[in-house]
PDB file of C-alpha atoms and ligand atoms in Angstrom:
ATOM      1  CA  UNK A 245     -10.897  55.064 -25.632  1.00 36.00           C
ATOM      2  CA  UNK A 246     -10.629  55.123 -21.886  1.00 36.00           C
ATOM      3  CA  UNK A 247     -13.336  54.153 -19.526  1.00 31.00           C
ATOM      4  CA  UNK A 248     -13.589  56.233 -16.409  1.00 35.00           C
ATOM      5  CA  UNK A 249     -15.410  55.863 -13.157  1.00 34.00           C
ATOM      6  CA  UNK A 250     -18.398  58.208 -12.817  1.00 35.00           C
ATOM      7  CA  UNK A 251     -16.693  60.340 -10.187  1.00 35.00           C
ATOM      8  CA  UNK A 252     -13.707  60.904 -12.509  1.00 35.00           C
ATOM      9  CA  UNK A 253     -15.691  61.555 -15.623  1.00 36.00           C
ATOM     10  CA  UNK A 254     -15.017  64.444 -17.906  1.00 41.00           C
ATOM     11  CA  UNK A 255     -17.211  67.354 -16.875  1.00 36.00           C
ATOM     12  CA  UNK A 256     -18.183  68.013 -20.478  1.00 36.00           C
ATOM     13  CA  UNK A 257     -19.914  64.664 -20.771  1.00 41.00           C
ATOM     14  CA  UNK A 258     -22.337  63.789 -18.060  1.00 40.00           C
ATOM     15  CA  UNK A 259     -22.941  60.152 -18.961  1.00 45.00           C
ATOM     16  CA  UNK A 260     -26.458  58.948 -19.261  1.00 45.00           C
ATOM     17  CA  UNK A 261     -27.270  56.153 -16.884  1.00 44.00           C
ATOM     18  CA  UNK A 262     -25.879  53.181 -18.697  1.00 44.00           C
ATOM     19  CA  UNK A 263     -25.919  49.775 -17.134  1.00 43.00           C
ATOM     20  CA  UNK A 264     -23.273  49.261 -14.497  1.00 39.00           C
ATOM     21  CA  UNK A 265     -21.063  51.913 -13.009  1.00 30.00           C
ATOM     22  CA  UNK A 266     -18.740  52.587 -15.930  1.00 42.00           C
ATOM     23  CA  UNK A 267     -19.297  55.635 -18.119  1.00 44.00           C
ATOM     24  CA  UNK A 268     -17.626  56.201 -21.470  1.00 56.00           C
ATOM     25  CA  UNK A 269     -16.414  59.434 -22.931  1.00 90.00           C
ATOM     26  CA  UNK A 270     -17.996  60.279 -26.246  1.00 97.00           C
ATOM     27  CA  UNK A 271     -15.310  61.958 -28.367  1.00 98.00           C
ATOM     28  CA  UNK A 272     -17.765  62.887 -31.119  1.00 98.00           C
ATOM     29  CA  UNK A 273     -19.952  64.704 -28.617  1.00 97.00           C
ATOM     30  CA  UNK A 274     -16.900  66.463 -27.206  1.00 97.00           C
ATOM     31  CA  UNK A 275     -15.916  67.662 -30.674  1.00 98.00           C
ATOM     32  CA  UNK A 276     -19.488  68.815 -31.317  1.00 98.00           C
ATOM     33  CA  UNK A 277     -19.618  70.625 -28.014  1.00 97.00           C
ATOM     34  CA  UNK A 278     -16.329  72.303 -28.826  1.00 97.00           C
ATOM     35  CA  UNK A 279     -18.143  73.907 -31.765  1.00 97.00           C
ATOM     36  CA  UNK A 280     -17.005  71.794 -34.694  1.00 98.00           C
ATOM     37  CA  UNK A 281     -19.399  71.091 -37.547  1.00 98.00           C
ATOM     38  CA  UNK A 282     -19.558  67.318 -37.582  1.00 98.00           C
ATOM     39  CA  UNK A 283     -19.396  66.343 -41.225  1.00 98.00           C
ATOM     40  CA  UNK A 284     -18.222  62.749 -41.569  1.00 98.00           C
ATOM     41  CA  UNK A 285     -16.836  61.768 -44.947  1.00 99.00           C
ATOM     42  CA  UNK A 286     -17.982  58.283 -45.937  1.00 98.00           C
ATOM     43  CA  UNK A 287     -14.952  56.384 -47.192  1.00 98.00           C
ATOM     44  CA  UNK A 288     -17.182  54.251 -49.402  1.00 98.00           C
ATOM     45  CA  UNK A 289     -16.947  57.074 -51.929  1.00 98.00           C
ATOM     46  CA  UNK A 290     -13.135  57.284 -51.716  1.00 98.00           C
ATOM     47  CA  UNK A 291     -10.707  56.208 -54.393  1.00 98.00           C
ATOM     48  CA  UNK A 292      -9.350  53.064 -52.790  1.00 98.00           C
ATOM     49  CA  UNK A 293      -6.257  53.098 -54.997  1.00 98.00           C
ATOM     50  CA  UNK A 294      -5.064  56.043 -52.928  1.00 98.00           C
ATOM     51  CA  UNK A 295      -6.789  55.553 -49.610  1.00 98.00           C
ATOM     52  CA  UNK A 296      -4.070  57.114 -47.436  1.00 98.00           C
ATOM     53  CA  UNK A 297      -3.961  60.162 -49.703  1.00 98.00           C
ATOM     54  CA  UNK A 298      -7.764  60.452 -49.636  1.00 98.00           C
ATOM     55  CA  UNK A 299      -7.699  60.416 -45.835  1.00 98.00           C
ATOM     56  CA  UNK A 300      -4.998  63.100 -45.772  1.00 98.00           C
ATOM     57  CA  UNK A 301      -7.078  65.289 -48.065  1.00 98.00           C
ATOM     58  CA  UNK A 302     -10.194  64.827 -45.919  1.00 98.00           C
ATOM     59  CA  UNK A 303      -8.254  65.608 -42.781  1.00 98.00           C
ATOM     60  CA  UNK A 304      -6.768  68.709 -44.415  1.00 98.00           C
ATOM     61  CA  UNK A 305     -10.284  69.744 -45.433  1.00 98.00           C
ATOM     62  CA  UNK A 306     -11.295  69.819 -41.758  1.00 98.00           C
ATOM     63  CA  UNK A 307     -12.931  66.441 -41.103  1.00 98.00           C
ATOM     64  CA  UNK A 308     -13.057  65.541 -37.405  1.00 98.00           C
ATOM     65  CA  UNK A 309     -14.060  61.935 -38.033  1.00 99.00           C
ATOM     66  CA  UNK A 310     -14.467  59.360 -40.785  1.00 99.00           C
ATOM     67  CA  UNK A 311     -17.456  57.123 -41.491  1.00 99.00           C
ATOM     68  CA  UNK A 312     -16.759  53.524 -42.536  1.00 99.00           C
ATOM     69  CA  UNK A 313     -19.515  51.403 -44.081  1.00 98.00           C
ATOM     70  CA  UNK A 314     -19.285  47.672 -43.472  1.00 98.00           C
ATOM     71  CA  UNK A 315     -21.633  45.622 -45.676  1.00 98.00           C
ATOM     72  CA  UNK A 316     -22.081  41.865 -45.561  1.00 98.00           C
ATOM     73  CA  UNK A 317     -24.075  41.096 -48.708  1.00 98.00           C
ATOM     74  CA  UNK A 318     -26.826  39.738 -46.448  1.00 98.00           C
ATOM     75  CA  UNK A 319     -28.299  42.508 -44.324  1.00 98.00           C
ATOM     76  CA  UNK A 320     -27.736  44.726 -47.355  1.00 98.00           C
ATOM     77  CA  UNK A 321     -27.494  43.612 -50.972  1.00 98.00           C
ATOM     78  CA  UNK A 322     -23.887  44.715 -51.361  1.00 98.00           C
ATOM     79  CA  UNK A 323     -20.402  43.998 -50.041  1.00 98.00           C
ATOM     80  CA  UNK A 324     -17.968  46.734 -49.125  1.00 98.00           C
ATOM     81  CA  UNK A 325     -14.878  46.193 -46.991  1.00 98.00           C
ATOM     82  CA  UNK A 326     -13.993  44.701 -43.650  1.00 98.00           C
ATOM     83  CA  UNK A 327     -11.453  44.530 -40.880  1.00 98.00           C
ATOM     84  CA  UNK A 328      -8.207  44.863 -42.900  1.00 98.00           C
ATOM     85  CA  UNK A 329      -9.368  48.188 -44.325  1.00 98.00           C
ATOM     86  CA  UNK A 330     -10.405  49.482 -40.898  1.00 98.00           C
ATOM     87  CA  UNK A 331      -6.921  48.531 -39.679  1.00 98.00           C
ATOM     88  CA  UNK A 332      -5.304  50.318 -42.603  1.00 98.00           C
ATOM     89  CA  UNK A 333      -7.398  53.447 -42.019  1.00 98.00           C
ATOM     90  CA  UNK A 334      -6.477  53.372 -38.333  1.00 98.00           C
ATOM     91  CA  UNK A 335      -2.796  53.327 -39.266  1.00 98.00           C
ATOM     92  CA  UNK A 336      -3.297  56.254 -41.637  1.00 98.00           C
ATOM     93  CA  UNK A 337      -5.041  58.662 -39.240  1.00 98.00           C
ATOM     94  CA  UNK A 338      -5.829  59.595 -35.661  1.00 98.00           C
ATOM     95  CA  UNK A 339      -9.292  60.840 -36.610  1.00 98.00           C
ATOM     96  CA  UNK A 340     -12.274  59.311 -34.803  1.00 98.00           C
ATOM     97  CA  UNK A 341     -13.483  56.243 -36.728  1.00 98.00           C
ATOM     98  CA  UNK A 342     -17.277  55.886 -36.893  1.00 99.00           C
ATOM     99  CA  UNK A 343     -17.945  52.328 -38.075  1.00 99.00           C
ATOM    100  CA  UNK A 344     -21.416  51.557 -39.432  1.00 99.00           C
ATOM    101  CA  UNK A 345     -22.120  47.829 -39.285  1.00 99.00           C
ATOM    102  CA  UNK A 346     -24.632  46.907 -41.979  1.00 99.00           C
ATOM    103  CA  UNK A 347     -24.300  43.259 -41.077  1.00 98.00           C
ATOM    104  CA  UNK A 348     -26.704  40.582 -39.864  1.00 98.00           C
ATOM    105  CA  UNK A 349     -24.588  39.232 -37.000  1.00 98.00           C
ATOM    106  CA  UNK A 350     -22.708  42.140 -35.452  1.00 98.00           C
ATOM    107  CA  UNK A 351     -22.089  40.213 -32.210  1.00 98.00           C
ATOM    108  CA  UNK A 352     -19.669  37.932 -34.076  1.00 98.00           C
ATOM    109  CA  UNK A 353     -17.441  40.801 -35.198  1.00 98.00           C
ATOM    110  CA  UNK A 354     -17.700  43.685 -32.714  1.00 98.00           C
ATOM    111  CA  UNK A 355     -14.533  42.839 -30.789  1.00 98.00           C
ATOM    112  CA  UNK A 356     -12.415  42.495 -33.904  1.00 98.00           C
ATOM    113  CA  UNK A 357     -13.648  45.776 -35.362  1.00 98.00           C
ATOM    114  CA  UNK A 358     -12.729  47.434 -32.098  1.00 98.00           C
ATOM    115  CA  UNK A 359      -9.277  45.832 -32.155  1.00 98.00           C
ATOM    116  CA  UNK A 360      -8.905  47.059 -35.732  1.00 98.00           C
ATOM    117  CA  UNK A 361      -9.391  50.629 -34.519  1.00 98.00           C
ATOM    118  CA  UNK A 362     -13.100  51.505 -34.476  1.00 98.00           C
ATOM    119  CA  UNK A 363     -14.022  54.236 -31.963  1.00 98.00           C
ATOM    120  CA  UNK A 364     -17.784  53.997 -32.546  1.00 98.00           C
ATOM    121  CA  UNK A 365     -19.647  50.855 -33.566  1.00 98.00           C
ATOM    122  CA  UNK A 366     -23.195  51.273 -34.807  1.00 99.00           C
ATOM    123  CA  UNK A 367     -25.575  48.323 -35.141  1.00 99.00           C
ATOM    124  CA  UNK A 368     -28.934  48.182 -36.885  1.00 99.00           C
ATOM    125  CA  UNK A 369     -32.146  47.935 -34.875  1.00 98.00           C
ATOM    126  CA  UNK A 370     -33.545  45.712 -37.647  1.00 98.00           C
ATOM    127  CA  UNK A 371     -31.118  42.926 -36.674  1.00 98.00           C
ATOM    128  CA  UNK A 372     -31.237  43.594 -32.929  1.00 98.00           C
ATOM    129  CA  UNK A 373     -34.704  44.692 -31.775  1.00 97.00           C
ATOM    130  CA  UNK A 374     -33.272  44.967 -28.248  1.00 98.00           C
ATOM    131  CA  UNK A 375     -29.759  46.259 -28.888  1.00 98.00           C
ATOM    132  CA  UNK A 376     -28.739  46.587 -25.234  1.00 98.00           C
ATOM    133  CA  UNK A 377     -26.655  43.381 -25.101  1.00 98.00           C
ATOM    134  CA  UNK A 378     -24.769  44.614 -28.175  1.00 98.00           C
ATOM    135  CA  UNK A 379     -24.255  48.039 -26.602  1.00 98.00           C
ATOM    136  CA  UNK A 380     -22.866  46.320 -23.523  1.00 98.00           C
ATOM    137  CA  UNK A 381     -20.540  44.263 -25.675  1.00 98.00           C
ATOM    138  CA  UNK A 382     -19.382  47.409 -27.491  1.00 98.00           C
ATOM    139  CA  UNK A 383     -18.915  49.339 -24.258  1.00 97.00           C
ATOM    140  CA  UNK A 384     -16.926  46.478 -22.749  1.00 97.00           C
ATOM    141  CA  UNK A 385     -14.430  46.830 -25.609  1.00 97.00           C
ATOM    142  CA  UNK A 386     -14.047  50.522 -24.723  1.00 97.00           C
ATOM    143  CA  UNK A 387     -15.808  51.801 -27.855  1.00 97.00           C
ATOM    144  CA  UNK A 388     -18.919  53.981 -28.035  1.00 98.00           C
ATOM    145  CA  UNK A 389     -22.155  52.440 -29.277  1.00 98.00           C
ATOM    146  CA  UNK A 390     -24.672  53.546 -31.856  1.00 98.00           C
ATOM    147  CA  UNK A 391     -27.998  52.322 -33.172  1.00 98.00           C
ATOM    148  CA  UNK A 392     -29.227  52.837 -36.720  1.00 99.00           C
ATOM    149  CA  UNK A 393     -32.641  52.628 -38.321  1.00 99.00           C
ATOM    150  CA  UNK A 394     -33.626  52.213 -41.952  1.00 99.00           C
ATOM    151  CA  UNK A 395     -36.146  54.536 -43.642  1.00 98.00           C
ATOM    152  CA  UNK A 396     -39.136  52.164 -43.204  1.00 98.00           C
ATOM    153  CA  UNK A 397     -38.379  51.512 -39.518  1.00 98.00           C
ATOM    154  CA  UNK A 398     -40.423  53.724 -37.176  1.00 98.00           C
ATOM    155  CA  UNK A 399     -38.518  55.919 -34.784  1.00 98.00           C
ATOM    156  CA  UNK A 400     -40.381  54.267 -31.884  1.00 98.00           C
ATOM    157  CA  UNK A 401     -38.164  51.199 -32.405  1.00 98.00           C
ATOM    158  CA  UNK A 402     -35.101  53.019 -31.053  1.00 98.00           C
ATOM    159  CA  UNK A 403     -36.686  55.364 -28.521  1.00 98.00           C
ATOM    160  CA  UNK A 404     -36.408  52.930 -25.561  1.00 98.00           C
ATOM    161  CA  UNK A 405     -32.627  52.722 -26.043  1.00 98.00           C
ATOM    162  CA  UNK A 406     -31.586  56.355 -26.356  1.00 98.00           C
ATOM    163  CA  UNK A 407     -30.150  56.411 -22.853  1.00 97.00           C
ATOM    164  CA  UNK A 408     -28.001  53.369 -23.486  1.00 97.00           C
ATOM    165  CA  UNK A 409     -25.877  54.489 -26.420  1.00 97.00           C
ATOM    166  CA  UNK A 410     -23.921  57.493 -27.657  1.00 98.00           C
ATOM    167  CA  UNK A 411     -25.204  57.774 -31.228  1.00 98.00           C
ATOM    168  CA  UNK A 412     -28.355  57.277 -33.240  1.00 98.00           C
ATOM    169  CA  UNK A 413     -27.888  56.978 -36.995  1.00 99.00           C
ATOM    170  CA  UNK A 414     -30.923  57.844 -39.104  1.00 99.00           C
ATOM    171  CA  UNK A 415     -30.648  56.267 -42.550  1.00 99.00           C
ATOM    172  CA  UNK A 416     -31.992  58.608 -45.204  1.00 99.00           C
ATOM    173  CA  UNK A 417     -31.617  56.003 -47.971  1.00 98.00           C
ATOM    174  CA  UNK A 418     -31.989  52.242 -47.920  1.00 98.00           C
ATOM    175  CA  UNK A 419     -28.498  51.140 -46.876  1.00 98.00           C
ATOM    176  CA  UNK A 420     -26.276  49.300 -49.308  1.00 98.00           C
ATOM    177  CA  UNK A 421     -25.123  51.811 -51.876  1.00 98.00           C
ATOM    178  CA  UNK A 422     -23.654  55.289 -51.998  1.00 98.00           C
ATOM    179  CA  UNK A 423     -24.998  57.925 -54.338  1.00 98.00           C
ATOM    180  CA  UNK A 424     -28.736  57.428 -53.742  1.00 98.00           C
ATOM    181  CA  UNK A 425     -31.286  60.208 -53.363  1.00 98.00           C
ATOM    182  CA  UNK A 426     -32.127  61.573 -49.926  1.00 99.00           C
ATOM    183  CA  UNK A 427     -35.557  60.597 -48.584  1.00 98.00           C
ATOM    184  CA  UNK A 428     -37.101  63.680 -46.991  1.00 98.00           C
ATOM    185  CA  UNK A 429     -39.735  61.557 -45.219  1.00 98.00           C
ATOM    186  CA  UNK A 430     -37.094  60.695 -42.580  1.00 98.00           C
ATOM    187  CA  UNK A 431     -36.849  64.323 -41.419  1.00 98.00           C
ATOM    188  CA  UNK A 432     -39.695  63.969 -38.883  1.00 98.00           C
ATOM    189  CA  UNK A 433     -37.738  61.121 -37.267  1.00 98.00           C
ATOM    190  CA  UNK A 434     -34.762  63.428 -36.798  1.00 98.00           C
ATOM    191  CA  UNK A 435     -37.054  66.091 -35.306  1.00 98.00           C
ATOM    192  CA  UNK A 436     -38.557  63.604 -32.901  1.00 98.00           C
ATOM    193  CA  UNK A 437     -35.150  62.295 -31.855  1.00 98.00           C
ATOM    194  CA  UNK A 438     -33.974  65.847 -31.303  1.00 98.00           C
ATOM    195  CA  UNK A 439     -36.879  66.406 -28.893  1.00 97.00           C
ATOM    196  CA  UNK A 440     -36.197  63.213 -26.988  1.00 97.00           C
ATOM    197  CA  UNK A 441     -32.412  62.960 -27.125  1.00 96.00           C
ATOM    198  CA  UNK A 442     -30.701  62.888 -23.757  1.00 96.00           C
ATOM    199  CA  UNK A 443     -27.761  65.237 -23.334  1.00 93.00           C
ATOM    200  CA  UNK A 444     -24.717  63.817 -25.093  1.00 96.00           C
ATOM    201  CA  UNK A 445     -26.522  61.678 -27.660  1.00 97.00           C
ATOM    202  CA  UNK A 446     -25.366  62.406 -31.204  1.00 98.00           C
ATOM    203  CA  UNK A 447     -27.970  62.349 -33.984  1.00 98.00           C
ATOM    204  CA  UNK A 448     -26.414  61.339 -37.267  1.00 99.00           C
ATOM    205  CA  UNK A 449     -27.956  61.264 -40.739  1.00 99.00           C
ATOM    206  CA  UNK A 450     -26.608  59.060 -43.532  1.00 99.00           C
ATOM    207  CA  UNK A 451     -27.484  58.748 -47.194  1.00 98.00           C
ATOM    208  CA  UNK A 452     -27.939  61.334 -49.938  1.00 98.00           C
ATOM    209  CA  UNK A 453     -26.635  64.148 -47.732  1.00 99.00           C
ATOM    210  CA  UNK A 454     -25.237  66.887 -49.984  1.00 98.00           C
ATOM    211  CA  UNK A 455     -25.431  70.606 -50.652  1.00 98.00           C
ATOM    212  CA  UNK A 456     -29.143  70.357 -51.467  1.00 98.00           C
ATOM    213  CA  UNK A 457     -30.171  68.338 -48.400  1.00 98.00           C
ATOM    214  CA  UNK A 458     -27.729  69.020 -45.560  1.00 98.00           C
ATOM    215  CA  UNK A 459     -29.515  72.220 -44.542  1.00 98.00           C
ATOM    216  CA  UNK A 460     -32.815  70.420 -43.975  1.00 98.00           C
ATOM    217  CA  UNK A 461     -31.016  67.836 -41.850  1.00 98.00           C
ATOM    218  CA  UNK A 462     -29.401  70.541 -39.734  1.00 98.00           C
ATOM    219  CA  UNK A 463     -32.709  72.336 -39.325  1.00 98.00           C
ATOM    220  CA  UNK A 464     -34.404  69.111 -38.231  1.00 98.00           C
ATOM    221  CA  UNK A 465     -31.777  68.748 -35.499  1.00 97.00           C
ATOM    222  CA  UNK A 466     -29.146  66.343 -36.797  1.00 98.00           C
ATOM    223  CA  UNK A 467     -25.774  66.889 -35.134  1.00 98.00           C
ATOM    224  CA  UNK A 468     -23.694  64.678 -37.469  1.00 98.00           C
ATOM    225  CA  UNK A 469     -23.803  64.559 -41.262  1.00 98.00           C
ATOM    226  CA  UNK A 470     -22.418  61.593 -43.162  1.00 99.00           C
ATOM    227  CA  UNK A 471     -21.458  62.622 -46.666  1.00 99.00           C
ATOM    228  CA  UNK A 472     -20.151  60.291 -49.364  1.00 98.00           C
ATOM    229  CA  UNK A 473     -20.540  61.382 -52.963  1.00 98.00           C
ATOM    230  CA  UNK A 474     -21.719  64.848 -51.833  1.00 98.00           C
ATOM    231  CA  UNK A 475     -18.119  65.520 -50.737  1.00 98.00           C
ATOM    232  CA  UNK A 476     -15.815  62.955 -52.335  1.00 98.00           C
ATOM    233  CA  UNK A 477     -17.554  63.322 -55.685  1.00 98.00           C
ATOM    234  CA  UNK A 478     -16.035  66.808 -55.922  1.00 98.00           C
ATOM    235  CA  UNK A 479     -12.458  67.651 -56.855  1.00 97.00           C
ATOM    236  CA  UNK A 480     -11.746  70.158 -54.128  1.00 98.00           C
ATOM    237  CA  UNK A 481     -12.574  68.570 -50.771  1.00 98.00           C
ATOM    238  CA  UNK A 482     -11.573  71.635 -48.747  1.00 98.00           C
ATOM    239  CA  UNK A 483     -13.831  73.961 -50.664  1.00 98.00           C
ATOM    240  CA  UNK A 484     -16.736  71.513 -50.621  1.00 98.00           C
ATOM    241  CA  UNK A 485     -16.290  70.804 -46.919  1.00 98.00           C
ATOM    242  CA  UNK A 486     -16.336  74.542 -46.171  1.00 98.00           C
ATOM    243  CA  UNK A 487     -19.494  74.997 -48.239  1.00 98.00           C
ATOM    244  CA  UNK A 488     -21.273  72.119 -46.491  1.00 98.00           C
ATOM    245  CA  UNK A 489     -20.158  73.349 -43.067  1.00 98.00           C
ATOM    246  CA  UNK A 490     -21.438  76.850 -43.865  1.00 98.00           C
ATOM    247  CA  UNK A 491     -24.832  75.409 -44.836  1.00 98.00           C
ATOM    248  CA  UNK A 492     -24.999  73.500 -41.540  1.00 98.00           C
ATOM    249  CA  UNK A 493     -24.134  76.593 -39.507  1.00 97.00           C
ATOM    250  CA  UNK A 494     -26.594  78.707 -41.429  1.00 96.00           C
ATOM    251  CA  UNK A 495     -29.455  76.269 -40.862  1.00 95.00           C
ATOM    252  CA  UNK A 496     -28.550  75.452 -37.270  1.00 89.00           C
ATOM    253  CA  UNK A 497     -28.739  79.130 -36.431  1.00 78.00           C
ATOM    254  CA  UNK A 498     -32.357  79.135 -37.655  1.00 78.00           C
ATOM    255  CA  UNK A 499     -33.460  76.709 -34.963  1.00 71.00           C
ATOM    256  CA  UNK A 500     -33.087  76.856 -31.231  1.00 57.00           C
ATOM    257  CA  UNK A 501     -31.004  73.792 -30.524  1.00 51.00           C
TER     258      UNK A 501
HETATM  259  C1  DX5 B 765     -25.218  53.714 -47.486  1.00 55.47           C
HETATM  260  C2  DX5 B 765     -24.083  54.080 -46.518  1.00 55.47           C
HETATM  261  C3  DX5 B 765     -23.696  55.511 -46.584  1.00 55.47           C
HETATM  262  C4  DX5 B 765     -23.143  55.942 -47.910  1.00 55.47           C
HETATM  263  C5  DX5 B 765     -23.550  57.355 -48.117  1.00 55.47           C
HETATM  264  O1  DX5 B 765     -25.510  52.385 -47.321  1.00 55.47           O
HETATM  265  O2  DX5 B 765     -24.457  53.764 -45.205  1.00 55.47           O
HETATM  266  O3  DX5 B 765     -22.770  55.845 -45.536  1.00 55.47           O
HETATM  267  O4  DX5 B 765     -21.756  55.817 -48.033  1.00 55.47           O
HETATM  268  O5  DX5 B 765     -23.208  57.725 -49.400  1.00 55.47           O
HETATM  269  P1  DX5 B 765     -23.863  58.990 -50.092  1.00 55.47           P
HETATM  270  O6  DX5 B 765     -23.516  60.175 -49.279  1.00 55.47           O
HETATM  271  O7  DX5 B 765     -23.215  58.982 -51.446  1.00 55.47           O
HETATM  272  O8  DX5 B 765     -25.345  58.748 -50.152  1.00 55.47           O
HETATM  273 ZN1   ZN B 766     -23.109  54.557 -43.451  1.00 55.47          ZN
END
């Protein structure tokens, strides 16, 4: 992704006072602003025997981006996949790649995930109580930066950094495994973030998002919806994607956003 000087920046994205004079575009925000419903399939729920085919099906269903869960068996009690899979996904699609780093030492790997093709790199506040140096590292690579918080972490932990990144990822399950039940107690965090979010900041929700829960997330003010089993657990991705998108639109229209 290109970095542009503030005076050349895309008019649709105003930038939000990051450190230094460089301002990044935020392609996810641009897609959102263009009116797309931002449902991000989580590849963790894909059939890895046929990954390229899965990606084609998701793209055909209307996905504007893909969510990739990186787990290190340390920050979370599970391992998923790493750089070679991100590289393979990058070769299979031009969709925006939203990479969620559930790892204890993101600083050691950020550059290589970017080289592998990540467009967004999200780090956890629990491993980086002041994430600004990581955001700077991510921005230097040309990627957009995100910060994530687990269900027990208070929203206050991320509030000081909302001007310094492009994405905040609210975990609605304890990270580590797909297919868990949504925790409705995180909805007030989404509401609070919606009130405080500077223009251009995406608010993403991840974990247990499906046909039963996506509406509540939209109503609370989430602007991105990460869906694993709630989409890939169904045979017809296009139909399911349309149904989820309709629920988002229906609930977003109930609130003044
Ligand atoms: C959980 C991951 C999620 C996961 C969501 O640790 O961060 O992205 O894939 O899966 P579902 O939608 O099945 O809860
Ligand atoms: Zn995730």
